[in-house]
């Protein structure tokens, strides 16, 4: 590298501690489940590719009848009744925060999702492939995104992102 020339990247890749994570699936009568959810928690289930922040939990919708729930799931089994299930997955998923001005460009490295779209804003979620790994994304703010990565690939994904971050303009 020539003297006086350096790559400056305002970007951090941080592995977060484990958190209680569950998959909430609705198998039947989604309208009834949605009504029970609204009555019990005072808010509607998040729409497709959106999230909902509640005091004790965060719900992130990635699929038509599937949400990722982070936090305290107390009461959700009653809301589901026999119309769905809650499955603990926290031991199999790593959480990685990408923060700084370059997080969108970083997600474009090895990815097939348009993370630079202005429609992908705070509260939005997406499921995509990055470097052949299924990654679920949640935009936390204009400057940060949370990535949920299969734990078996998390170390390699973090390394991939750390190396890629050094090459961004």
Coordinates of N, CA and C in Angstrom, one line a residue:
X1 N 0.8 -1.2 0.0 CA 0.0 0.0 0.0 C 0.9 1.2 0.0
X2 N 0.6 2.2 -0.8 CA 1.3 3.4 -0.9 C 1.2 4.3 0.4
X3 N 2.2 5.0 0.8 CA 2.0 5.9 2.0 C 0.9 6.9 1.8
X4 N 0.1 7.0 2.8 CA -1.0 8.0 2.7 C -2.3 7.4 2.1
X5 N -2.3 6.2 1.6 CA -3.5 5.6 1.0 C -3.9 4.4 2.0
X6 N -5.2 4.5 2.3 CA -5.7 3.4 3.2 C -7.2 3.2 2.9
X7 N -7.7 2.0 3.1 CA -9.1 1.7 3.0 C -9.7 2.0 4.4
X8 N -10.7 2.9 4.4 CA -11.3 3.2 5.7 C -12.8 2.7 5.6
X9 N -13.1 1.8 6.5 CA -14.4 1.2 6.4 C -15.1 1.5 7.8
X10 N -16.2 2.2 7.7 CA -17.0 2.4 8.9 C -18.0 1.2 9.0
X11 N -17.5 0.1 9.4 CA -18.3 -1.2 9.4 C -17.7 -2.1 10.5
X12 N -18.7 -2.6 11.3 CA -18.3 -3.6 12.3 C -19.1 -4.9 12.1
X13 N -18.5 -6.0 12.3 CA -19.2 -7.3 12.2 C -19.0 -7.9 13.6
X14 N -20.1 -8.0 14.4 CA -20.1 -8.4 15.8 C -20.9 -9.7 16.0
X15 N -20.3 -10.7 16.5 CA -21.1 -11.9 16.9 C -21.7 -11.6 18.2
X16 N -23.1 -11.8 18.3 CA -23.8 -11.5 19.5 C -24.0 -12.7 20.3
X17 N -24.2 -12.6 21.6 CA -24.4 -13.7 22.5 C -25.7 -14.5 22.1
X18 N -25.8 -15.7 22.5 CA -27.0 -16.5 22.2 C -28.2 -15.9 22.9
X19 N -29.3 -16.1 22.2 CA -30.6 -15.5 22.7 C -31.7 -16.5 22.6
X20 N -32.7 -16.5 23.4 CA -33.8 -17.4 23.2 C -34.5 -17.1 21.9
X21 N -34.4 -18.1 21.0 CA -35.1 -18.1 19.7 C -36.0 -19.2 19.5
X22 N -37.2 -18.9 18.9 CA -38.2 -20.0 18.6 C -38.7 -19.7 17.2
X23 N -39.2 -20.7 16.6 CA -40.0 -20.6 15.3 C -41.4 -20.8 15.7
X24 N -42.2 -19.8 15.3 CA -43.7 -19.9 15.5 C -44.3 -20.2 14.2
X25 N -45.0 -21.3 14.1 CA -45.7 -21.7 12.9 C -47.2 -21.8 13.1
X26 N -47.9 -21.3 12.1 CA -49.3 -21.5 12.2 C -49.7 -22.5 11.1
X27 N -50.4 -23.6 11.5 CA -50.8 -24.6 10.6 C -52.2 -24.5 10.1
X28 N -53.1 -24.0 11.0 CA -54.5 -23.9 10.6 C -55.2 -22.6 11.3
X29 N -56.2 -22.2 10.7 CA -57.0 -21.1 11.1 C -56.2 -19.8 11.5
X30 N -55.4 -19.3 10.5 CA -54.6 -18.1 10.8 C -55.4 -16.9 11.2
X31 N -56.6 -16.8 10.8 CA -57.4 -15.6 11.2 C -57.7 -15.7 12.7
X32 N -58.0 -16.9 13.2 CA -58.3 -17.0 14.6 C -57.0 -16.8 15.4
X33 N -55.9 -17.3 15.0 CA -54.6 -17.1 15.7 C -54.3 -15.6 15.7
X34 N -54.4 -14.9 14.6 CA -54.1 -13.5 14.5 C -55.0 -12.7 15.5
X35 N -56.3 -13.1 15.6 CA -57.2 -12.4 16.5 C -56.8 -12.7 17.9
X36 N -56.4 -13.9 18.3 CA -56.0 -14.2 19.6 C -54.7 -13.5 20.0
X37 N -53.8 -13.4 19.0 CA -52.5 -12.7 19.2 C -52.8 -11.2 19.5
X38 N -53.6 -10.6 18.7 CA -54.0 -9.2 18.9 C -54.6 -9.0 20.2
X39 N -55.5 -9.9 20.6 CA -56.2 -9.7 22.0 C -55.2 -9.9 23.1
X40 N -54.3 -10.9 23.0 CA -53.4 -11.2 24.1 C -52.2 -10.2 24.2
X41 N -51.7 -9.7 23.0 CA -50.5 -8.9 23.1 C -50.7 -7.4 22.6
X42 N -51.9 -7.1 22.2 CA -52.2 -5.7 21.9 C -51.7 -5.2 20.6
X43 N -51.2 -6.1 19.7 CA -50.6 -5.7 18.4 C -50.9 -6.8 17.4
X44 N -51.0 -6.5 16.1 CA -51.2 -7.6 15.2 C -49.9 -8.3 14.9
X45 N -50.0 -9.6 14.4 CA -48.8 -10.3 14.0 C -48.2 -9.5 12.8
X46 N -46.8 -9.5 12.8 CA -46.2 -8.7 11.7 C -46.6 -9.2 10.3
X47 N -46.7 -8.3 9.4 CA -46.9 -8.7 8.0 C -45.7 -9.3 7.4
X48 N -45.8 -9.9 6.2 CA -44.7 -10.5 5.5 C -43.6 -9.6 5.3
X49 N -42.4 -10.0 5.7 CA -41.1 -9.3 5.6 C -41.1 -8.1 6.5
X50 N -41.8 -8.2 7.6 CA -41.8 -7.1 8.6 C -41.5 -7.7 10.0
X51 N -41.3 -6.9 11.0 CA -41.0 -7.3 12.3 C -41.9 -6.5 13.3
X52 N -42.0 -7.0 14.5 CA -42.7 -6.3 15.6 C -41.9 -6.4 16.8
X53 N -41.7 -5.2 17.5 CA -41.0 -5.2 18.7 C -42.0 -5.0 19.8
X54 N -42.0 -5.9 20.8 CA -42.8 -5.9 22.0 C -41.9 -5.8 23.2
X55 N -42.4 -5.4 24.3 CA -41.5 -5.3 25.5 C -40.7 -6.5 25.8
X56 N -41.2 -7.7 25.6 CA -40.5 -8.9 26.0 C -40.0 -9.8 24.8
X57 N -40.5 -9.4 23.6 CA -40.1 -10.3 22.5 C -40.1 -9.5 21.2
X58 N -39.4 -10.0 20.2 CA -39.4 -9.5 18.9 C -39.9 -10.6 18.0
X59 N -40.8 -10.3 17.1 CA -41.3 -11.3 16.1 C -40.9 -10.8 14.7
X60 N -40.4 -11.7 13.9 CA -39.9 -11.4 12.6 C -40.5 -12.4 11.6
X61 N -41.2 -11.9 10.6 CA -41.9 -12.8 9.7 C -41.1 -12.9 8.4
X62 N -40.7 -14.2 8.1 CA -39.9 -14.5 7.0 C -40.7 -15.3 5.9
X63 N -41.7 -16.0 6.3 CA -42.5 -16.8 5.5 C -43.9 -16.6 5.7
X64 N -44.8 -17.0 4.8 CA -46.3 -16.7 5.0 C -46.9 -17.1 6.3
X65 N -46.4 -18.3 6.9 CA -47.0 -18.8 8.1 C -45.9 -19.1 9.2
X66 N -44.8 -18.4 9.0 CA -43.6 -18.7 9.9 C -43.0 -17.3 10.4
X67 N -42.8 -17.3 11.7 CA -42.2 -16.1 12.4 C -41.0 -16.6 13.2
X68 N -40.0 -15.8 13.3 CA -38.9 -16.1 14.3 C -39.2 -15.2 15.5
X69 N -39.2 -15.8 16.6 CA -39.5 -15.1 17.9 C -38.2 -15.1 18.7
X70 N -37.8 -13.9 19.1 CA -36.6 -13.7 19.9 C -37.1 -13.1 21.2
X71 N -36.7 -13.8 22.3 CA -37.1 -13.3 23.6 C -38.1 -14.2 24.3
X72 N -38.9 -13.6 25.2 CA -39.8 -14.4 26.1 C -41.1 -14.8 25.4
X73 N -41.3 -16.1 25.3 CA -42.5 -16.6 24.5 C -43.7 -16.9 25.4
X74 N -43.6 -16.4 26.7 CA -44.7 -16.7 27.6 C -46.0 -16.3 27.0
X75 N -47.0 -17.1 27.0 CA -48.3 -16.9 26.5 C -48.5 -17.2 25.0
X76 N -47.5 -17.4 24.3 CA -47.7 -17.7 22.8 C -48.2 -19.1 22.6
X77 N -47.9 -20.0 23.4 CA -48.5 -21.4 23.2 C -50.0 -21.3 23.4
X78 N -50.5 -20.5 24.3 CA -52.0 -20.3 24.5 C -52.6 -19.6 23.2
X79 N -51.9 -18.7 22.7 CA -52.3 -18.0 21.5 C -52.5 -18.9 20.3
X80 N -51.5 -19.8 20.2 CA -51.5 -20.8 19.1 C -52.6 -21.8 19.3
X81 N -52.8 -22.2 20.5 CA -53.7 -23.3 20.9 C -53.3 -24.6 20.1
X82 N -54.2 -25.1 19.3 CA -53.8 -26.3 18.5 C -53.6 -26.0 17.0
X83 N -53.5 -24.7 16.7 CA -53.4 -24.2 15.4 C -52.0 -24.0 14.9
X84 N -51.0 -24.3 15.7 CA -49.6 -24.1 15.3 C -48.6 -24.6 16.4
X85 N -47.4 -24.2 16.3 CA -46.4 -24.7 17.2 C -45.3 -23.7 17.4
X86 N -44.6 -23.9 18.5 CA -43.4 -23.1 18.9 C -42.2 -24.1 19.0
X87 N -41.2 -23.9 18.3 CA -40.0 -24.8 18.3 C -38.8 -24.0 18.7
X88 N -38.1 -24.4 19.7 CA -36.8 -23.8 20.1 C -35.7 -24.1 19.1
X89 N -35.1 -23.0 18.7 CA -34.0 -23.1 17.7 C -32.7 -22.3 18.1
X90 N -32.8 -21.7 19.3 CA -31.7 -20.9 19.7 C -30.3 -21.5 19.7
X91 N -30.3 -22.8 20.0 CA -29.0 -23.5 20.0 C -28.4 -23.7 18.6
X92 N -29.2 -23.5 17.6 CA -28.7 -23.8 16.2 C -28.6 -22.5 15.3
X93 N -28.7 -21.3 15.9 CA -28.7 -20.1 15.1 C -27.8 -19.1 15.8
X94 N -26.8 -18.6 15.0 CA -26.0 -17.5 15.5 C -26.5 -16.2 15.1
X95 N -26.3 -15.1 15.9 CA -26.8 -13.8 15.6 C -25.5 -12.9 15.4
X96 N -25.6 -12.2 14.3 CA -24.4 -11.3 13.9 C -25.0 -9.9 13.6
X97 N -24.4 -8.9 14.2 CA -24.8 -7.5 13.9 C -23.8 -6.9 12.9
X98 N -24.3 -6.4 11.8 CA -23.5 -5.7 10.8 C -23.9 -4.2 11.0
X99 N -22.9 -3.4 11.4 CA -23.2 -2.0 11.7 C -22.2 -1.1 11.1
X100 N -22.7 0.1 10.7 CA -21.9 1.1 10.1 C -22.4 1.4 8.7
X101 N -21.9 2.4 8.1 CA -22.3 2.9 6.8 C -22.3 1.8 5.7
X102 N -21.4 0.8 5.8 CA -21.2 -0.1 4.7 C -22.0 -1.4 4.8
X103 N -22.9 -1.6 5.8 CA -23.5 -2.9 6.0 C -24.3 -3.4 4.7
X104 N -24.9 -2.4 4.0 CA -25.7 -2.8 2.9 C -24.8 -3.4 1.7
X105 N -23.7 -2.7 1.5 CA -22.7 -3.1 0.5 C -22.1 -4.5 0.9
X106 N -21.9 -4.7 2.2 CA -21.3 -5.9 2.6 C -22.3 -7.1 2.3
X107 N -23.6 -6.9 2.5 CA -24.5 -8.0 2.3 C -24.6 -8.3 0.8
X108 N -24.2 -7.4 -0.1 CA -24.2 -7.6 -1.5 C -23.0 -8.5 -1.9
X109 N -22.0 -8.6 -1.1 CA -20.9 -9.4 -1.4 C -21.3 -10.9 -1.2
X110 N -21.3 -11.7 -2.2 CA -21.7 -13.1 -2.2 C -23.1 -13.3 -2.0
X111 N -23.9 -12.3 -2.1 CA -25.4 -12.4 -1.9 C -26.2 -12.3 -3.2
X112 N -27.5 -12.6 -3.1 CA -28.4 -12.5 -4.2 C -29.6 -11.6 -3.9
X113 N -29.5 -10.8 -2.8 CA -30.6 -10.0 -2.4 C -30.2 -8.5 -2.5
X114 N -31.1 -7.7 -2.9 CA -30.8 -6.3 -3.1 C -30.9 -5.5 -1.7
X115 N -29.9 -5.7 -0.9 CA -29.8 -5.0 0.4 C -29.7 -3.5 0.3
X116 N -29.4 -3.0 -0.9 CA -29.2 -1.6 -1.1 C -30.6 -0.9 -1.4
X117 N -31.6 -1.6 -1.6 CA -32.9 -1.1 -1.9 C -33.4 -0.2 -0.8
X118 N -33.9 1.0 -1.1 CA -34.5 1.9 -0.1 C -35.7 1.3 0.6
X119 N -36.3 0.3 0.0 CA -37.5 -0.3 0.6 C -37.1 -1.2 1.8
X120 N -35.8 -1.6 1.8 CA -35.3 -2.5 2.9 C -34.9 -1.6 4.0
X121 N -35.8 -1.2 4.8 CA -35.6 -0.2 5.9 C -35.8 -0.8 7.3
X122 N -35.7 0.0 8.3 CA -35.8 -0.4 9.7 C -37.1 -1.1 9.8
X123 N -37.0 -2.3 10.5 CA -38.2 -3.2 10.7 C -38.5 -4.2 9.6
X124 N -37.8 -4.1 8.5 CA -37.9 -5.0 7.4 C -37.1 -6.3 7.6
X125 N -37.6 -7.4 7.1 CA -36.9 -8.6 7.2 C -36.8 -9.3 5.8
X126 N -35.8 -10.2 5.7 CA -35.6 -10.9 4.4 C -34.9 -12.2 4.7
X127 N -35.1 -13.2 3.8 CA -34.4 -14.4 3.9 C -33.7 -14.6 2.5
X128 N -32.4 -14.8 2.6 CA -31.6 -14.9 1.3 C -30.5 -15.8 1.5
X129 N -29.8 -16.0 0.4 CA -28.6 -16.8 0.4 C -27.4 -15.9 0.3
X130 N -26.4 -16.1 1.1 CA -25.1 -15.3 1.0 C -24.0 -16.3 1.1
X131 N -23.2 -16.3 0.1 CA -22.1 -17.3 0.0 C -22.5 -18.7 0.3
X132 N -23.7 -19.1 -0.3 CA -24.3 -20.4 -0.3 C -24.8 -20.8 1.1
X133 N -25.1 -19.8 1.9 CA -25.6 -20.0 3.3 C -27.0 -19.3 3.4
X134 N -28.0 -20.0 3.9 CA -29.3 -19.4 4.2 C -29.2 -18.4 5.3
X135 N -29.4 -17.1 5.1 CA -29.3 -16.1 6.1 C -30.6 -15.3 6.2
X136 N -31.0 -15.1 7.4 CA -32.2 -14.2 7.6 C -31.8 -12.9 8.2
X137 N -32.4 -11.9 7.6 CA -31.9 -10.5 7.9 C -33.0 -9.7 8.6
X138 N -32.7 -8.8 9.5 CA -33.6 -7.9 10.1 C -32.9 -6.5 10.1
X139 N -33.5 -5.5 9.5 CA -32.9 -4.2 9.5 C -33.3 -3.6 10.8
X140 N -32.3 -3.3 11.6 CA -32.5 -2.6 12.9 C -32.6 -1.1 12.8
X141 N -31.8 -0.5 12.0 CA -31.8 0.9 11.8 C -31.1 1.2 10.5
X142 N -31.0 2.4 10.1 CA -30.3 2.8 8.9 C -28.9 2.4 8.9
X143 N -28.3 2.2 10.1 CA -26.9 1.9 10.3 C -26.6 0.5 10.8
X144 N -27.6 -0.4 10.9 CA -27.4 -1.7 11.5 C -28.4 -2.7 11.0
X145 N -27.9 -3.9 10.8 CA -28.7 -5.0 10.4 C -28.3 -6.3 11.2
X146 N -29.3 -7.0 11.6 CA -29.0 -8.3 12.3 C -29.2 -9.4 11.4
X147 N -28.2 -10.3 11.4 CA -28.2 -11.5 10.5 C -28.3 -12.7 11.4
X148 N -29.3 -13.6 11.1 CA -29.4 -14.9 11.8 C -28.9 -15.9 10.8
X149 N -27.8 -16.6 11.3 CA -27.1 -17.6 10.5 C -27.0 -18.9 11.2
X150 N -27.2 -20.0 10.4 CA -27.1 -21.3 11.0 C -25.7 -21.4 11.8
X151 N -25.8 -21.9 13.0 CA -24.6 -21.9 13.9 C -23.4 -22.6 13.2
X152 N -23.7 -23.7 12.5 CA -22.7 -24.4 11.9 C -21.9 -23.6 10.8
X153 N -22.5 -22.5 10.3 CA -21.8 -21.7 9.3 C -21.4 -20.3 9.9
X154 N -21.8 -20.0 11.1 CA -21.7 -18.6 11.7 C -20.2 -18.2 11.7
X155 N -19.3 -19.0 12.1 CA -17.9 -18.7 12.2 C -17.4 -18.3 10.8
X156 N -17.7 -19.1 9.8 CA -17.2 -18.9 8.5 C -17.9 -17.6 7.9
X157 N -19.2 -17.4 8.2 CA -19.8 -16.2 7.6 C -19.2 -14.9 8.2
X158 N -18.9 -15.0 9.5 CA -18.3 -13.8 10.2 C -17.0 -13.5 9.5
X159 N -16.2 -14.6 9.3 CA -14.9 -14.4 8.7 C -15.0 -13.9 7.3
X160 N -16.0 -14.4 6.5 CA -16.2 -14.0 5.2 C -16.6 -12.5 5.2
X161 N -17.5 -12.0 6.1 CA -17.8 -10.6 6.2 C -16.7 -9.8 6.6
X162 N -15.9 -10.2 7.6 CA -14.7 -9.4 8.0 C -13.7 -9.2 6.9
X163 N -13.5 -10.3 6.1 CA -12.5 -10.1 5.0 C -13.1 -9.2 3.9
X164 N -14.4 -9.5 3.6 CA -15.1 -8.6 2.6 C -15.1 -7.2 3.0
X165 N -15.3 -6.9 4.2 CA -15.4 -5.5 4.7 C -14.1 -4.7 4.4
X166 N -13.0 -5.4 4.4 CA -11.7 -4.7 4.1 C -11.6 -4.3 2.7
X167 N -12.4 -4.9 1.8 CA -12.3 -4.6 0.3 C -13.4 -3.6 -0.1
X168 N -14.3 -3.2 0.7 CA -15.3 -2.2 0.3 C -14.7 -0.8 0.2
X169 N -15.3 -0.1 -0.8 CA -14.7 1.3 -1.0 C -15.2 2.2 0.2

